[in-house]
GROMACS .gro file of C-alpha atoms in nm:
model
  206
    1MET     CA    1   4.518   5.045  -0.065
    2ALA     CA    2   4.282   4.711  -0.019
    3ALA     CA    3   3.914   4.712  -0.054
    4ILE     CA    4   3.705   4.471   0.157
    5ASP     CA    5   3.329   4.405   0.086
    6TYR     CA    6   3.173   4.327   0.430
    7TYR     CA    7   2.853   4.151   0.354
    8LEU     CA    8   2.651   4.175   0.659
    9SER     CA    9   2.275   4.127   0.800
   10PRO     CA   10   2.181   4.370   1.107
   11ILE     CA   11   1.988   4.058   1.316
   12SER     CA   12   2.259   3.848   1.280
   13PRO     CA   13   2.447   3.748   1.622
   14TRP     CA   14   2.803   3.685   1.462
   15ALA     CA   15   2.814   4.046   1.345
   16TYR     CA   16   2.739   4.164   1.623
   17LEU     CA   17   3.027   3.950   1.810
   18ALA     CA   18   3.235   4.072   1.525
   19GLY     CA   19   3.262   4.405   1.728
   20ASP     CA   20   3.474   4.655   1.563
   21ARG     CA   21   3.787   4.446   1.512
   22LEU     CA   22   3.706   4.500   1.120
   23GLU     CA   23   3.759   4.850   1.136
   24ARG     CA   24   4.048   4.879   1.347
   25ILE     CA   25   4.179   4.608   1.082
   26ALA     CA   26   4.152   4.811   0.825
   27ARG     CA   27   4.294   5.102   0.959
   28ARG     CA   28   4.615   4.919   1.080
   29HIS     CA   29   4.649   4.803   0.685
   30GLY     CA   30   4.494   5.101   0.508
   31ALA     CA   31   4.239   4.932   0.371
   32SER     CA   32   3.847   5.024   0.254
   33VAL     CA   33   3.565   4.870   0.364
   34THR     CA   34   3.228   4.888   0.185
   35TYR     CA   35   2.952   4.742   0.373
   36ARG     CA   36   2.655   4.565   0.173
   37PRO     CA   37   2.370   4.468   0.434
   38LEU     CA   38   2.148   4.193   0.225
   39ASP     CA   39   1.854   3.942   0.271
   40ILE     CA   40   2.052   3.708   0.468
   41MET     CA   41   1.776   3.434   0.456
   42ALA     CA   42   1.739   3.498   0.071
   43LEU     CA   43   2.105   3.394   0.034
   44PHE     CA   44   2.056   3.087   0.216
   45ASP     CA   45   1.761   3.004  -0.011
   46ARG     CA   46   2.021   3.080  -0.303
   47THR     CA   47   2.311   2.922  -0.180
   48GLY     CA   48   2.232   2.642  -0.009
   49GLY     CA   49   2.208   2.751   0.311
   50THR     CA   50   1.897   2.613   0.584
   51ARG     CA   51   1.680   2.898   0.735
   52PRO     CA   52   1.718   2.839   1.118
   53GLU     CA   53   1.361   2.727   1.124
   54SER     CA   54   1.388   2.472   0.894
   55ARG     CA   55   1.725   2.341   1.078
   56HIS     CA   56   1.784   2.021   1.229
   57PRO     CA   57   1.732   2.086   1.647
   58ALA     CA   58   2.073   1.978   1.704
   59ARG     CA   59   2.221   2.267   1.490
   60LEU     CA   60   2.000   2.467   1.698
   61ALA     CA   61   2.122   2.362   2.015
   62TYR     CA   62   2.487   2.423   1.959
   63ARG     CA   63   2.399   2.722   1.813
   64ALA     CA   64   2.207   2.818   2.139
   65GLN     CA   65   2.581   2.711   2.340
   66GLU     CA   66   2.822   2.830   2.092
   67LEU     CA   67   2.686   3.172   2.090
   68PRO     CA   68   2.690   3.242   2.481
   69ARG     CA   69   3.032   3.084   2.453
   70TRP     CA   70   3.155   3.360   2.230
   71ALA     CA   71   3.041   3.635   2.375
   72GLU     CA   72   3.184   3.528   2.709
   73HIS     CA   73   3.545   3.488   2.509
   74LEU     CA   74   3.474   3.845   2.376
   75GLY     CA   75   3.368   3.987   2.723
   76MET     CA   76   3.034   4.101   2.534
   77THR     CA   77   2.658   4.118   2.638
   78LEU     CA   78   2.477   3.915   2.413
   79ARG     CA   79   2.072   3.877   2.442
   80MET     CA   80   1.950   3.541   2.354
   81ASP     CA   81   1.574   3.611   2.385
   82VAL     CA   82   1.545   3.888   2.084
   83THR     CA   83   1.239   3.823   1.798
   84VAL     CA   84   1.253   3.768   1.477
   85THR     CA   85   1.225   4.093   1.290
   86ASN     CA   86   1.280   4.233   0.950
   87PRO     CA   87   1.610   4.319   0.874
   88ALA     CA   88   1.536   4.569   0.532
   89PRO     CA   89   1.445   4.869   0.690
   90ALA     CA   90   1.806   4.870   0.959
   91SER     CA   91   1.985   4.773   0.619
   92TYR     CA   92   1.849   5.047   0.409
   93ALA     CA   93   1.949   5.332   0.654
   94ILE     CA   94   2.290   5.151   0.650
   95ILE     CA   95   2.346   5.189   0.296
   96ALA     CA   96   2.207   5.556   0.260
   97ALA     CA   97   2.414   5.649   0.543
   98GLN     CA   98   2.705   5.463   0.376
   99ALA     CA   99   2.606   5.647   0.059
  100GLU     CA  100   2.599   6.002   0.208
  101ALA     CA  101   2.920   5.948   0.439
  102GLN     CA  102   3.080   5.878   0.099
  103ALA     CA  103   2.916   6.222  -0.076
  104GLY     CA  104   3.074   6.431   0.239
  105THR     CA  105   2.907   6.560   0.500
  106PRO     CA  106   2.553   6.648   0.395
  107PRO     CA  107   2.304   6.935   0.595
  108GLY     CA  108   2.160   6.724   0.934
  109SER     CA  109   2.439   6.502   0.919
  110ASN     CA  110   2.726   6.517   1.180
  111GLY     CA  111   2.991   6.350   0.960
  112GLY     CA  112   2.873   5.995   1.072
  113ASP     CA  113   3.060   5.659   1.092
  114VAL     CA  114   2.864   5.410   0.917
  115GLY     CA  115   3.050   5.097   1.101
  116ALA     CA  116   2.931   5.292   1.451
  117LEU     CA  117   2.592   5.266   1.317
  118LEU     CA  118   2.616   4.926   1.234
  119ARG     CA  119   2.762   4.857   1.604
  120GLY     CA  120   2.484   5.106   1.761
  121LEU     CA  121   2.196   4.870   1.568
  122LEU     CA  122   2.318   4.539   1.659
  123ALA     CA  123   2.383   4.618   1.981
  124ALA     CA  124   2.062   4.780   2.024
  125ARG     CA  125   1.898   4.409   1.903
  126PHE     CA  126   2.163   4.220   2.096
  127VAL     CA  127   2.185   4.415   2.384
  128ASP     CA  128   1.869   4.604   2.448
  129GLY     CA  129   1.665   4.362   2.301
  130ARG     CA  130   1.463   4.615   2.090
  131ASP     CA  131   1.316   4.609   1.739
  132ILE     CA  132   1.553   4.722   1.477
  133ALA     CA  133   1.253   4.726   1.236
  134GLU     CA  134   1.137   5.024   1.463
  135ASP     CA  135   1.152   5.366   1.262
  136ALA     CA  136   1.184   5.522   1.609
  137VAL     CA  137   1.476   5.303   1.704
  138ILE     CA  138   1.644   5.320   1.333
  139ARG     CA  139   1.606   5.716   1.394
  140GLU     CA  140   1.772   5.716   1.741
  141VAL     CA  141   2.082   5.490   1.622
  142LEU     CA  142   2.126   5.727   1.361
  143ALA     CA  143   2.108   6.007   1.554
  144ALA     CA  144   2.396   5.893   1.776
  145THR     CA  145   2.629   5.801   1.525
  146GLY     CA  146   2.646   6.149   1.345
  147PHE     CA  147   2.396   6.087   1.073
  148ASP     CA  148   2.107   6.297   1.004
  149PRO     CA  149   1.808   6.051   1.183
  150ALA     CA  150   1.562   6.160   0.858
  151LEU     CA  151   1.788   5.939   0.622
  152ALA     CA  152   1.515   5.657   0.767
  153ASP     CA  153   1.313   5.800   0.551
  154ARG     CA  154   1.517   5.965   0.266
  155GLY     CA  155   1.743   5.676   0.207
  156LEU     CA  156   1.448   5.404   0.163
  157PHE     CA  157   1.451   5.386  -0.272
  158VAL     CA  158   1.787   5.386  -0.300
  159GLY     CA  159   1.860   5.147   0.016
  160ALA     CA  160   1.595   4.905  -0.144
  161GLU     CA  161   1.761   4.902  -0.494
  162THR     CA  162   2.124   4.889  -0.312
  163TYR     CA  163   1.998   4.588  -0.079
  164GLY     CA  164   1.836   4.367  -0.363
  165ARG     CA  165   2.222   4.415  -0.587
  166ASN     CA  166   2.424   4.299  -0.249
  167LEU     CA  167   2.260   3.975  -0.300
  168GLU     CA  168   2.317   3.921  -0.633
  169ARG     CA  169   2.667   4.094  -0.594
  170ALA     CA  170   2.716   3.871  -0.277
  171VAL     CA  171   2.605   3.528  -0.470
  172GLU     CA  172   2.821   3.619  -0.749
  173ALA     CA  173   3.133   3.661  -0.544
  174GLY     CA  174   3.129   3.310  -0.318
  175VAL     CA  175   2.903   3.469  -0.018
  176PHE     CA  176   2.710   3.216   0.117
  177GLY     CA  177   2.696   3.349   0.517
  178VAL     CA  178   2.769   3.625   0.746
  179PRO     CA  179   2.921   3.822   0.850
  180PHE     CA  180   3.171   3.772   0.515
  181TYR     CA  181   3.452   3.964   0.431
  182HIS     CA  182   3.567   3.985   0.034
  183VAL     CA  183   3.929   4.089   0.001
  184LEU     CA  184   3.858   4.238  -0.371
  185ASP     CA  185   4.230   4.286  -0.446
  186SER     CA  186   4.334   3.943  -0.392
  187ASP     CA  187   3.979   3.745  -0.433
  188GLN     CA  188   4.028   3.581  -0.067
  189ARG     CA  189   3.737   3.527   0.155
  190PHE     CA  190   3.685   3.535   0.503
  191TRP     CA  191   3.336   3.398   0.665
  192GLY     CA  192   3.272   3.466   1.008
  193GLN     CA  193   3.382   3.682   1.302
  194ASP     CA  194   3.637   3.417   1.390
  195ARG     CA  195   3.836   3.441   1.083
  196LEU     CA  196   3.896   3.820   1.131
  197GLU     CA  197   4.277   3.745   1.251
  198PHE     CA  198   4.302   3.554   0.953
  199LEU     CA  199   4.175   3.815   0.764
  200ASP     CA  200   4.421   4.075   0.980
  201ARG     CA  201   4.711   3.798   0.879
  202HIS     CA  202   4.663   3.799   0.469
  203LEU     CA  203   4.621   4.219   0.471
  204GLY     CA  204   4.919   4.232   0.637
  205THR     CA  205   5.054   3.998   0.324
  206LEU     CA  206   4.934   4.261   0.060
   0.00000   0.00000   0.00000
């Protein structure tokens, strides 16, 4: 069974546009997915990238056209008026939820879906325009996707530790942006939601 490390940030519009395609691809090929939220701004700093606020206006103007084009192509709603927010609290919740899901259904949980949790947080931001750094928003999405809302608090310590380790692991693995899909078995790397078709094709060769 192929294993995929999925590097992501819950504030990435490109991760939002990926929708549930990764999960559907993984199910089709019997692959496992490990969600690895990380500090995307620190990743840019570590790998030669440029933070959005420092990018050339031409790049920002192109991004402002390309995102709505992709949203229309995929039939997805995408808000472009979202403000900058702290991705760490939502990332910690994803990490804690994944840890509990891997350990089995704990008290207060209904056997949640980590992929659905990620998509719920991304939709809260890019469809509803909500601040996913807010505790109430994180708790609401946790509950809606089958997890105990208390994970928003209970998972802080393990979330913070793993968040930092995910960044180091990403740098070592050659990751430089998100969404980024690393197939561990073959060391094949795919950057961007527009490379999911290539990932699908590759998994079919394993």
